[in-house]
Amino acid sequence: MTSSSPPLPPLLCPLLPPSPLPKPASASASTAPFAFSPPSSILIIGSGVFGLGTAWALARRPAFSQCSITVVDRSNPSQSRSDVFPAPDAASVDTSRIIRADYYDAAYAALAAEAQVQWREHAKPTDLGAQGRYNESGLVLVADSPHGTAVPPSPPGAETAVAQHAALTKKKTGMDYARGSWANVLSLASNDPSLTGRIHELPNAAAIRDAVGTGGGSGSWGYINEASGWADAGASMAWLVDRVQDTGRVKFVAATALALEHQGTTVTGAKLSDGRVLSADLVVVAAGAWTGGLIDLAGQATATGQVLGYLDITEAEQEQLGRMPALLNLTTGLFVIPPAKRVLKVARHAYGYLNPTTLATAPLPSSPAGSASALAFSHPLTHLSDPSLAIPKEGADDLRRALGEMVPLPNLQDRPFSKTRLCWYMDTPTADFLIDYHPNFQGLFVATGGSGHAFKFMPVIGDKIVDCMMHNCPRQFQGKWAWKPVTTTGGTVWSSVVTEDGTRGGTPGLVLADELHDDRP
């Protein structure tokens, strides 16, 4: 920043008057399996970022030194080895994920900045950021002007622009989010000399196009944060599995958890697809988008499918595009990440597709007196359960539009995708995580609701989850991560949760089966 730059704005969390924080469900000691003394055994269902992160933190926490720790998760039936974690259709396994501290909410911005410290470590091969696991390419974060309005000039305090834009609509827009994020990263930079001069406003489409460097761009206003980047998600998860296994404290079980076992109001374990029952004093459900198959989460969270497309590129194209920053449009949700190993990924962070499903085994009801036997909920459908699954044409067309706008290389526009995929989020209404004890069952802790932005927190989220487990939720996330009160009861329809945090593109309420049916000739 130059001497003529405006004063740095304060952190935003949030700018508009906040509503009172809901009382955390775990505030009542009667619903928690222990107060200050750890249980003798913990079963973690799920081996994604939340599940493995929790296992790693527990294994290193002295308070749990006498506690047995077991992780159970689905395995890949197509592989010769059945003990590969996580399953390859999990949201955490992919070619790349954006790593950013660029958040509208200052609490998440600060937590992401904490995680980035570890992402940047690369001196030793075992450091998280080494061996190509993290690449600081920079991130161009942009948005479109709402309702065709002109983007206001940069004000002395960027928070003013956020409030002005928020007033234009009843809900936060992509531009609101971008402006608030810009203010927050500037404030983070004011306390970190290494970030000084690495964040630059891009006041118009021409500036955005110049920063992207592909001849294309997106959005009408934004900024570039050169201190953000992307991670090789698959390699990073393999790194985390190694760290957990290196502790010698965690037992892995390759199986599918079909249902939670309980006696009255106490959850005692999980029944597996092979008939076995794993018992534990505390069960942690961290099954990502599959969590709704084990617990009735009506009104709390729902699974949504997001479209991803991959193109094989030439060595010359890799050389040209490999130096570009990641580009994310918060209005459309469309983004492109720099290619690696001659594969270019384009994707959409959207409201997503719903897949209403009723399983043969009902999930745990919301209360002991309730029933979830007829509950329909959105459940992931992936290439493992249906090898012929392709993304809907609606999504594929949007990805093509992103390529034409963001990476307008002539030879790419008609090149077929080498692979497409549905990545399943577990979305909450506010995109806040759900990390809390179940309010109505003892012995049950839930860590889910990643809402498509949890991966970047991989090196630090496990410790935060264990803090919550020990009734010491970080102050800035109290209420945010709590089990929320809902006005509806068991049997709530699967479409009751719509994420409105200002980052989603696409159309809310799309049903996957309907979109796939419309694609048939």
Coordinates of C-alpha atoms in Angstrom, one line a residue:
M1 CA 0.0 0.0 0.0
T2 CA 1.2 3.5 -0.7
S3 CA 1.1 6.5 1.6
S4 CA -2.0 7.7 -0.2
S5 CA -4.0 4.6 0.7
P6 CA -7.1 5.1 2.9
P7 CA -6.9 4.2 6.6
L8 CA -7.3 0.5 7.2
P9 CA -10.8 -0.4 8.2
P10 CA -11.7 -2.4 11.3
L11 CA -12.4 -6.1 11.1
L12 CA -16.0 -6.9 10.1
C13 CA -17.9 -9.5 12.0
P14 CA -20.5 -8.5 10.8
L15 CA -21.1 -4.9 9.8
L16 CA -24.8 -4.9 10.0
P17 CA -26.4 -5.1 13.5
P18 CA -26.1 -8.7 14.6
S19 CA -29.0 -10.7 16.0
P20 CA -28.4 -12.1 19.5
L21 CA -26.3 -15.3 19.5
P22 CA -28.4 -18.4 20.1
K23 CA -27.6 -20.2 23.3
P24 CA -25.3 -23.2 22.5
A25 CA -27.0 -26.5 22.8
S26 CA -24.0 -27.8 24.7
A27 CA -24.5 -25.2 27.4
S28 CA -26.5 -27.8 29.4
A29 CA -24.1 -30.2 31.1
S30 CA -26.9 -32.8 31.1
T31 CA -26.5 -33.4 27.4
A32 CA -22.7 -33.8 27.4
P33 CA -21.1 -37.2 28.1
F34 CA -18.5 -35.7 30.4
A35 CA -17.8 -32.4 32.0
F36 CA -14.0 -32.2 32.5
S37 CA -13.0 -35.8 32.5
P38 CA -12.4 -37.4 29.0
P39 CA -14.2 -40.6 28.1
S40 CA -12.3 -43.9 27.9
S41 CA -13.2 -44.4 24.2
I42 CA -14.2 -42.2 21.3
L43 CA -15.5 -43.4 17.9
I44 CA -15.2 -41.0 15.0
I45 CA -17.4 -41.6 12.0
G46 CA -15.8 -40.0 9.0
S47 CA -12.2 -39.5 7.8
G48 CA -12.5 -36.1 6.1
V49 CA -11.1 -32.8 7.3
F50 CA -13.3 -32.7 10.4
G51 CA -12.9 -36.4 11.3
L52 CA -9.2 -36.9 10.8
G53 CA -8.5 -33.4 12.2
T54 CA -10.4 -34.4 15.4
A55 CA -8.5 -37.7 15.6
W56 CA -5.1 -36.0 15.2
A57 CA -5.9 -33.4 17.8
L58 CA -7.2 -36.0 20.3
A59 CA -4.1 -38.2 19.8
R60 CA -1.8 -35.2 20.7
R61 CA -3.9 -33.8 23.5
P62 CA -2.5 -35.0 26.9
A63 CA -6.0 -35.0 28.5
F64 CA -7.0 -37.9 26.1
S65 CA -3.8 -39.9 26.6
Q66 CA -5.8 -42.8 28.2
C67 CA -8.6 -42.7 25.6
S68 CA -8.9 -45.2 22.8
I69 CA -9.6 -43.5 19.4
T70 CA -11.3 -45.3 16.5
V71 CA -12.0 -43.8 13.0
V72 CA -14.5 -45.6 10.8
D73 CA -15.3 -44.6 7.2
R74 CA -16.4 -45.9 3.9
S75 CA -13.7 -47.4 1.7
N76 CA -13.4 -47.5 -2.1
P77 CA -14.8 -50.9 -3.2
S78 CA -13.1 -50.6 -6.6
Q79 CA -9.6 -50.5 -5.1
S80 CA -7.6 -53.6 -4.2
R81 CA -6.9 -52.1 -0.8
S82 CA -10.0 -51.5 1.4
D83 CA -8.2 -49.3 3.9
V84 CA -7.8 -46.1 1.9
F85 CA -9.0 -43.0 3.7
P86 CA -10.9 -40.9 3.0
A87 CA -13.1 -42.4 0.4
P88 CA -12.3 -40.9 -3.1
D89 CA -15.8 -39.4 -3.5
A90 CA -15.4 -37.4 -0.2
A91 CA -15.5 -33.6 -0.6
S92 CA -11.9 -33.4 0.8
V93 CA -10.4 -35.4 -2.0
D94 CA -9.7 -33.5 -5.2
T95 CA -7.0 -32.0 -7.3
S96 CA -7.2 -28.6 -5.7
R97 CA -8.8 -26.4 -3.1
I98 CA -8.5 -22.6 -2.6
I99 CA -6.6 -21.6 0.5
R100 CA -7.6 -18.1 1.6
A101 CA -8.1 -15.8 4.6
D102 CA -10.5 -13.8 2.4
Y103 CA -13.7 -13.8 4.5
Y104 CA -16.5 -11.4 5.1
D105 CA -16.6 -12.7 8.7
A106 CA -13.6 -11.7 10.7
A107 CA -13.7 -14.8 12.9
Y108 CA -13.2 -17.1 9.9
A109 CA -10.6 -14.7 8.4
A110 CA -8.5 -14.9 11.5
L111 CA -8.9 -18.7 11.8
A112 CA -7.9 -19.1 8.1
A113 CA -4.9 -16.8 8.6
E114 CA -3.9 -19.1 11.6
A115 CA -4.1 -22.1 9.3
Q116 CA -2.1 -20.4 6.5
V117 CA 0.9 -20.2 8.8
Q118 CA 1.1 -24.0 8.6
W119 CA 0.1 -24.2 4.9
R120 CA 3.2 -22.0 4.2
E121 CA 5.6 -24.3 6.1
H122 CA 7.8 -26.2 3.5
A123 CA 11.3 -26.5 4.9
K124 CA 11.0 -30.2 5.5
P125 CA 9.3 -32.9 3.3
T126 CA 6.9 -33.6 6.2
D127 CA 5.8 -30.0 6.4
L128 CA 2.3 -29.4 5.2
G129 CA 3.2 -27.0 2.5
A130 CA 6.1 -29.0 1.1
Q131 CA 6.2 -31.2 -2.0
G132 CA 3.7 -29.2 -3.9
R133 CA 0.9 -29.5 -1.4
Y134 CA 0.5 -25.8 -1.1
N135 CA 1.0 -23.2 -3.9
E136 CA 0.7 -19.4 -3.2
S137 CA -0.5 -18.4 -6.6
G138 CA -2.6 -15.5 -5.3
L139 CA -6.4 -15.1 -5.5
V140 CA -8.4 -12.7 -7.5
L141 CA -11.7 -12.3 -5.6
V142 CA -14.4 -10.5 -7.6
A143 CA -18.1 -9.9 -7.8
D144 CA -20.7 -8.4 -10.1
S145 CA -22.6 -5.2 -9.2
P146 CA -26.0 -6.0 -7.9
H147 CA -29.1 -5.0 -9.9
G148 CA -26.9 -3.4 -12.6
T149 CA -25.8 -0.6 -10.2
A150 CA -22.4 1.0 -10.7
V151 CA -19.7 -0.1 -8.3
P152 CA -19.1 2.8 -5.9
P153 CA -15.5 4.2 -5.6
S154 CA -13.3 2.9 -2.8
P155 CA -14.4 4.8 0.3
P156 CA -12.1 5.9 3.1
G157 CA -13.4 2.9 5.1
A158 CA -14.3 -0.2 3.0
E159 CA -16.9 -1.2 5.5
T160 CA -19.0 1.8 4.3
A161 CA -19.3 0.2 0.9
V162 CA -20.4 -3.1 2.5
A163 CA -23.2 -1.4 4.4
Q164 CA -24.3 0.5 1.2
H165 CA -24.4 -2.6 -0.9
A166 CA -26.2 -4.6 1.8
A167 CA -28.9 -2.0 1.9
L168 CA -29.6 -2.6 -1.8
T169 CA -31.0 -6.1 -1.2
K170 CA -32.6 -8.1 1.7
K171 CA -29.7 -10.5 1.7
K172 CA -26.0 -10.2 1.5
T173 CA -24.7 -10.2 -2.1
G174 CA -21.5 -11.3 -3.6
M175 CA -20.4 -7.7 -3.8
D176 CA -21.2 -7.3 -0.1
Y177 CA -19.0 -10.3 0.7
A178 CA -16.2 -9.1 -1.5
R179 CA -16.1 -5.7 0.0
G180 CA -16.2 -7.0 3.5
S181 CA -13.5 -9.6 2.7
W182 CA -11.3 -6.9 1.3
A183 CA -11.6 -4.8 4.5
N184 CA -10.8 -7.8 6.6
V185 CA -7.6 -8.9 4.7
L186 CA -6.4 -5.3 4.8
S187 CA -6.8 -5.3 8.5
L188 CA -5.0 -8.6 8.8
A189 CA -2.2 -7.2 6.7
S190 CA -1.9 -4.2 9.0
N191 CA -0.7 -6.6 11.7
D192 CA 1.5 -8.7 9.5
P193 CA 4.4 -7.0 7.7
S194 CA 4.8 -10.0 5.4
L195 CA 1.5 -9.2 3.8
T196 CA 2.1 -5.5 3.3
G197 CA 1.8 -4.6 -0.4
R198 CA 0.4 -8.0 -1.4
I199 CA -3.3 -6.9 -1.5
H200 CA -4.4 -4.6 -4.3
E201 CA -7.8 -3.3 -5.3
L202 CA -9.0 -4.1 -8.8
P203 CA -11.6 -1.3 -9.4
N204 CA -12.9 -2.4 -12.8
A205 CA -13.1 -5.2 -15.4
A206 CA -9.9 -4.0 -17.1
A207 CA -7.9 -4.2 -13.9
I208 CA -9.3 -7.6 -13.1
R209 CA -8.4 -8.9 -16.6
D210 CA -4.8 -7.6 -16.2
A211 CA -4.4 -9.3 -12.8
V212 CA -5.7 -12.6 -14.1
G213 CA -3.3 -12.6 -17.0
T214 CA -5.2 -15.1 -19.2
G215 CA -6.8 -12.5 -21.5
G216 CA -10.1 -13.1 -19.6
G217 CA -11.6 -12.1 -16.3
S218 CA -14.8 -11.9 -14.4
G219 CA -16.8 -9.4 -12.3
S220 CA -16.9 -5.7 -12.1
W221 CA -14.9 -5.0 -8.9
G222 CA -12.5 -7.0 -6.8
Y223 CA -9.0 -7.3 -5.5
I224 CA -6.0 -9.6 -5.6
N225 CA -4.6 -11.1 -2.5
E226 CA -1.2 -12.4 -3.4
A227 CA -0.9 -14.2 0.0
S228 CA -3.7 -16.6 -0.9
G229 CA -3.3 -19.7 -3.0
W230 CA -4.4 -23.3 -3.5
A231 CA -3.7 -26.8 -2.1
D232 CA -3.4 -30.2 -3.7
A233 CA -6.4 -31.6 -1.8
G234 CA -5.7 -35.3 -2.3
A235 CA -2.0 -35.0 -1.4
S236 CA -2.9 -32.9 1.7
M237 CA -5.4 -35.4 3.0
A238 CA -2.8 -38.2 2.5
W239 CA -0.4 -36.0 4.6
L240 CA -3.1 -35.7 7.3
V241 CA -3.7 -39.5 7.3
D242 CA 0.1 -40.0 7.7
R243 CA 0.2 -37.6 10.7
V244 CA -2.7 -39.4 12.4
Q245 CA -1.1 -42.8 11.8
D246 CA 2.3 -41.6 13.0
T247 CA 0.7 -40.9 16.5
G248 CA 0.2 -44.7 16.9
R249 CA -2.9 -43.8 18.8
V250 CA -5.7 -44.2 16.2
K251 CA -7.4 -47.4 15.0
F252 CA -8.8 -47.2 11.5
V253 CA -11.8 -49.4 10.4
A254 CA -12.9 -49.5 6.8
A255 CA -16.6 -49.9 6.8
T256 CA -19.9 -48.1 6.3
A257 CA -21.7 -46.9 9.4
L258 CA -25.4 -47.7 8.8
A259 CA -26.9 -46.4 12.0
L260 CA -26.2 -45.1 15.5
E261 CA -26.8 -47.5 18.4
H262 CA -28.5 -46.0 21.4
Q263 CA -30.1 -47.0 24.7
G264 CA -32.8 -44.5 25.6
T265 CA -31.3 -41.1 25.4
T266 CA -27.7 -42.3 25.2
V267 CA -25.8 -43.1 22.0
T268 CA -23.6 -46.1 22.6
G269 CA -21.9 -46.7 19.2
A270 CA -22.6 -47.5 15.5
K271 CA -23.8 -50.5 13.6
L272 CA -21.7 -51.2 10.5
S273 CA -22.8 -52.5 7.1
D274 CA -21.1 -55.9 7.8
G275 CA -23.2 -56.4 10.9
R276 CA -20.5 -55.4 13.4
V277 CA -21.3 -52.9 16.2
L278 CA -18.6 -50.5 17.3
S279 CA -19.2 -49.2 20.8
A280 CA -17.7 -46.1 22.5
D281 CA -18.4 -43.7 25.4
L282 CA -18.5 -40.8 22.9
V283 CA -19.5 -41.0 19.3
V284 CA -18.4 -38.2 17.0
V285 CA -20.3 -38.0 13.7
A286 CA -18.1 -36.2 11.2
A287 CA -19.4 -37.8 8.0
G288 CA -19.7 -34.6 5.9
A289 CA -22.5 -34.8 3.4
W290 CA -23.4 -38.3 4.6
T291 CA -24.1 -37.1 8.2
G292 CA -27.8 -36.8 7.4
G293 CA -28.0 -40.5 6.9
L294 CA -27.1 -41.1 10.6
I295 CA -28.7 -38.1 12.3
D296 CA -31.9 -36.1 11.6
L297 CA -30.5 -32.7 10.7
A298 CA -33.7 -31.2 9.4
G299 CA -33.4 -27.4 9.7
Q300 CA -29.7 -27.7 10.6
A301 CA -27.9 -28.8 7.5
T302 CA -28.5 -30.5 4.1
A303 CA -26.3 -32.1 1.5
T304 CA -25.9 -30.3 -1.8
G305 CA -24.1 -31.4 -5.0
Q306 CA -21.7 -29.0 -6.7
V307 CA -20.4 -29.3 -10.3
L308 CA -16.7 -29.7 -11.1
G309 CA -15.1 -30.1 -14.5
Y310 CA -11.6 -31.0 -15.5
L311 CA -9.8 -30.5 -18.8
D312 CA -6.6 -32.1 -20.0
I313 CA -4.2 -29.4 -21.3
T314 CA -1.0 -29.3 -23.2
E315 CA 2.4 -28.7 -21.8
A316 CA 2.4 -25.2 -23.5
E317 CA -1.0 -24.4 -21.9
Q318 CA 0.3 -25.6 -18.6
E319 CA 3.2 -23.3 -18.9
Q320 CA 0.9 -20.4 -19.8
L321 CA -1.8 -20.9 -17.2
G322 CA 0.3 -22.3 -14.4
R323 CA 1.3 -18.8 -13.5
M324 CA -2.2 -17.4 -13.2
P325 CA -3.9 -16.7 -9.8
A326 CA -7.0 -18.5 -8.7
L327 CA -10.1 -16.6 -9.7
L328 CA -13.4 -16.7 -7.8
N329 CA -16.5 -14.7 -8.7
L330 CA -18.7 -14.5 -5.5
T331 CA -21.8 -13.5 -7.5
T332 CA -21.9 -16.5 -9.9
G333 CA -19.9 -18.9 -7.7
L334 CA -17.8 -19.8 -10.7
F335 CA -14.0 -20.2 -10.2
V336 CA -10.9 -21.5 -11.8
I337 CA -7.8 -22.7 -10.0
P338 CA -4.3 -22.7 -11.7
P339 CA -3.7 -26.0 -13.5
A340 CA -1.3 -28.6 -12.2
K341 CA 0.0 -31.8 -13.9
R342 CA -1.6 -30.6 -17.1
V343 CA -5.1 -30.7 -15.7
L344 CA -7.3 -27.5 -15.5
K345 CA -10.2 -27.4 -13.0
V346 CA -13.3 -25.2 -13.3
A347 CA -16.1 -25.4 -10.7
R348 CA -19.1 -23.6 -9.2
H349 CA -19.7 -22.8 -5.6
A350 CA -23.5 -22.7 -5.7
Y351 CA -26.8 -23.5 -4.0
G352 CA -26.2 -26.9 -5.5
Y353 CA -28.4 -29.8 -6.3
L354 CA -30.6 -31.6 -3.8
N355 CA -31.1 -35.4 -3.9
P356 CA -34.1 -36.3 -1.7
T357 CA -33.7 -39.8 -0.4
T358 CA -35.3 -42.2 2.1
L359 CA -32.9 -44.8 3.3
A360 CA -33.8 -48.3 4.4
T361 CA -32.3 -47.6 7.8
A362 CA -33.7 -44.4 9.4
P363 CA -31.4 -41.8 10.9
L364 CA -31.4 -41.0 14.6
P365 CA -34.4 -38.8 15.3
S366 CA -34.0 -35.3 16.5
S367 CA -35.3 -36.3 19.9
P368 CA -35.8 -39.7 21.7
A369 CA -39.5 -39.3 21.5
G370 CA -39.4 -38.5 17.7
S371 CA -39.4 -40.8 14.7
A372 CA -37.3 -40.4 11.6
S373 CA -38.7 -43.5 9.9
A374 CA -40.3 -41.6 7.0
L375 CA -37.8 -38.8 6.9
A376 CA -36.6 -37.8 3.4
F377 CA -33.4 -35.9 3.3
S378 CA -30.8 -34.9 0.7
H379 CA -28.2 -37.7 0.3
P380 CA -25.1 -37.8 -1.9
L381 CA -25.1 -39.6 -5.2
T382 CA -21.6 -40.0 -6.5
H383 CA -19.6 -41.8 -9.1
L384 CA -18.9 -44.6 -6.6
S385 CA -22.6 -45.4 -6.2
D386 CA -23.3 -44.8 -9.9
P387 CA -20.2 -45.0 -12.2
S388 CA -22.2 -43.6 -15.1
L389 CA -23.2 -40.4 -13.3
A390 CA -22.5 -37.2 -15.1
I391 CA -23.1 -33.7 -14.1
P392 CA -26.4 -32.1 -15.3
K393 CA -26.3 -30.0 -18.5
E394 CA -27.3 -26.9 -16.6
G395 CA -24.1 -27.1 -14.5
A396 CA -21.9 -28.2 -17.4
D397 CA -23.1 -25.2 -19.5
D398 CA -22.2 -22.8 -16.6
L399 CA -18.7 -24.3 -16.3
R400 CA -18.3 -23.7 -20.1
R401 CA -19.4 -20.1 -19.6
A402 CA -16.8 -19.7 -16.9
L403 CA -14.0 -21.1 -19.1
G404 CA -15.0 -18.7 -22.0
E405 CA -15.0 -15.8 -19.6
M406 CA -12.0 -16.6 -17.3
V407 CA -9.7 -18.6 -19.6
P408 CA -10.5 -17.6 -23.1
L409 CA -7.9 -19.7 -24.9
P410 CA -9.4 -20.6 -28.3
N411 CA -8.4 -24.2 -28.1
L412 CA -10.0 -24.8 -24.7
Q413 CA -13.5 -23.7 -25.5
D414 CA -14.7 -26.8 -27.4
R415 CA -12.4 -29.3 -25.7
P416 CA -14.4 -31.9 -23.9
F417 CA -14.1 -32.3 -20.2
S418 CA -11.8 -35.3 -19.4
K419 CA -13.8 -35.8 -16.2
T420 CA -16.7 -34.2 -14.3
R421 CA -17.8 -34.7 -10.8
L422 CA -20.4 -33.8 -8.2
C423 CA -18.8 -32.7 -5.0
W424 CA -21.1 -32.9 -2.0
Y425 CA -21.2 -30.2 0.6
M426 CA -23.0 -30.3 3.9
D427 CA -24.6 -26.9 3.9
T428 CA -25.9 -24.9 6.8
P429 CA -28.2 -21.8 6.4
T430 CA -25.4 -19.4 7.3
A431 CA -22.4 -21.5 6.1
D432 CA -21.3 -21.7 9.7
F433 CA -20.0 -25.1 10.8
L434 CA -22.0 -27.3 13.2
I435 CA -19.7 -28.4 15.9
D436 CA -21.6 -29.3 19.1
Y437 CA -23.1 -31.9 21.3
H438 CA -26.5 -33.2 20.2
P439 CA -29.0 -31.4 22.4
N440 CA -31.2 -34.4 23.0
F441 CA -28.9 -37.4 23.1
Q442 CA -26.0 -38.0 25.5
G443 CA -22.7 -39.5 24.2
L444 CA -23.2 -37.9 20.7
F445 CA -21.1 -35.0 19.3
V446 CA -21.5 -33.7 15.8
A447 CA -18.8 -32.0 13.6
T448 CA -20.2 -31.2 10.2
G449 CA -21.6 -28.4 8.1
G450 CA -18.4 -27.6 6.2
S451 CA -20.5 -25.7 3.7
G452 CA -17.9 -25.9 1.0
H453 CA -15.2 -23.8 2.8
A454 CA -13.8 -26.0 5.5
F455 CA -10.8 -27.6 3.7
K456 CA -8.5 -24.6 4.2
F457 CA -8.8 -25.0 8.0
M458 CA -7.4 -28.5 7.9
P459 CA -4.3 -27.9 10.1
V460 CA -6.2 -26.2 12.9
I461 CA -9.8 -27.3 12.9
G462 CA -9.2 -30.5 14.8
D463 CA -8.0 -28.6 17.8
K464 CA -11.0 -26.3 17.7
I465 CA -13.3 -29.2 17.5
V466 CA -11.7 -30.8 20.6
D467 CA -11.9 -27.5 22.4
C468 CA -15.7 -27.5 21.7
M469 CA -15.8 -31.1 22.9
M470 CA -14.3 -30.0 26.2
H471 CA -16.8 -27.1 26.5
N472 CA -14.3 -24.5 25.5
C473 CA -15.6 -23.3 22.1
P474 CA -13.5 -20.4 20.9
R475 CA -15.3 -17.2 22.0
Q476 CA -15.7 -15.9 18.5
F477 CA -17.5 -19.0 17.3
Q478 CA -19.8 -19.5 20.3
G479 CA -23.3 -19.5 18.9
K480 CA -22.0 -19.7 15.3
W481 CA -21.0 -23.4 15.7
A482 CA -23.9 -24.3 18.0
W483 CA -26.8 -26.5 17.3
K484 CA -29.5 -24.0 16.3
P485 CA -33.1 -24.0 17.5
V486 CA -35.6 -24.7 14.7
T487 CA -39.3 -24.1 14.6
T488 CA -40.1 -27.3 12.7
T489 CA -40.1 -30.8 14.0
G490 CA -39.1 -34.2 12.6
G491 CA -40.2 -34.8 9.0
T492 CA -39.1 -31.4 7.8
V493 CA -38.6 -31.5 4.1
W494 CA -35.1 -31.8 2.6
S495 CA -35.3 -28.4 1.0
S496 CA -35.6 -26.4 4.3
V497 CA -31.9 -25.4 4.4
V498 CA -30.7 -22.8 1.9
T499 CA -27.2 -21.3 2.4
E500 CA -27.3 -17.5 2.1
D501 CA -23.9 -16.2 3.0
G502 CA -23.3 -14.1 -0.1
T503 CA -21.1 -16.5 -2.0
R504 CA -23.5 -18.8 -3.8
G505 CA -24.2 -18.9 -7.5
G506 CA -26.7 -20.9 -9.4
T507 CA -30.4 -21.4 -8.6
P508 CA -31.6 -22.6 -5.2
G509 CA -33.8 -25.7 -4.9
L510 CA -32.7 -27.6 -8.0
V511 CA -33.3 -31.3 -7.6
L512 CA -30.7 -33.6 -9.1
A513 CA -33.1 -36.2 -10.5
D514 CA -35.1 -33.5 -12.3
E515 CA -32.0 -32.0 -13.9
L516 CA -30.7 -35.3 -15.0
H517 CA -34.1 -36.3 -16.4
D518 CA -34.3 -33.1 -18.4
D519 CA -30.9 -34.0 -20.0
R520 CA -32.3 -37.2 -21.5
P521 CA -32.8 -37.2 -25.2

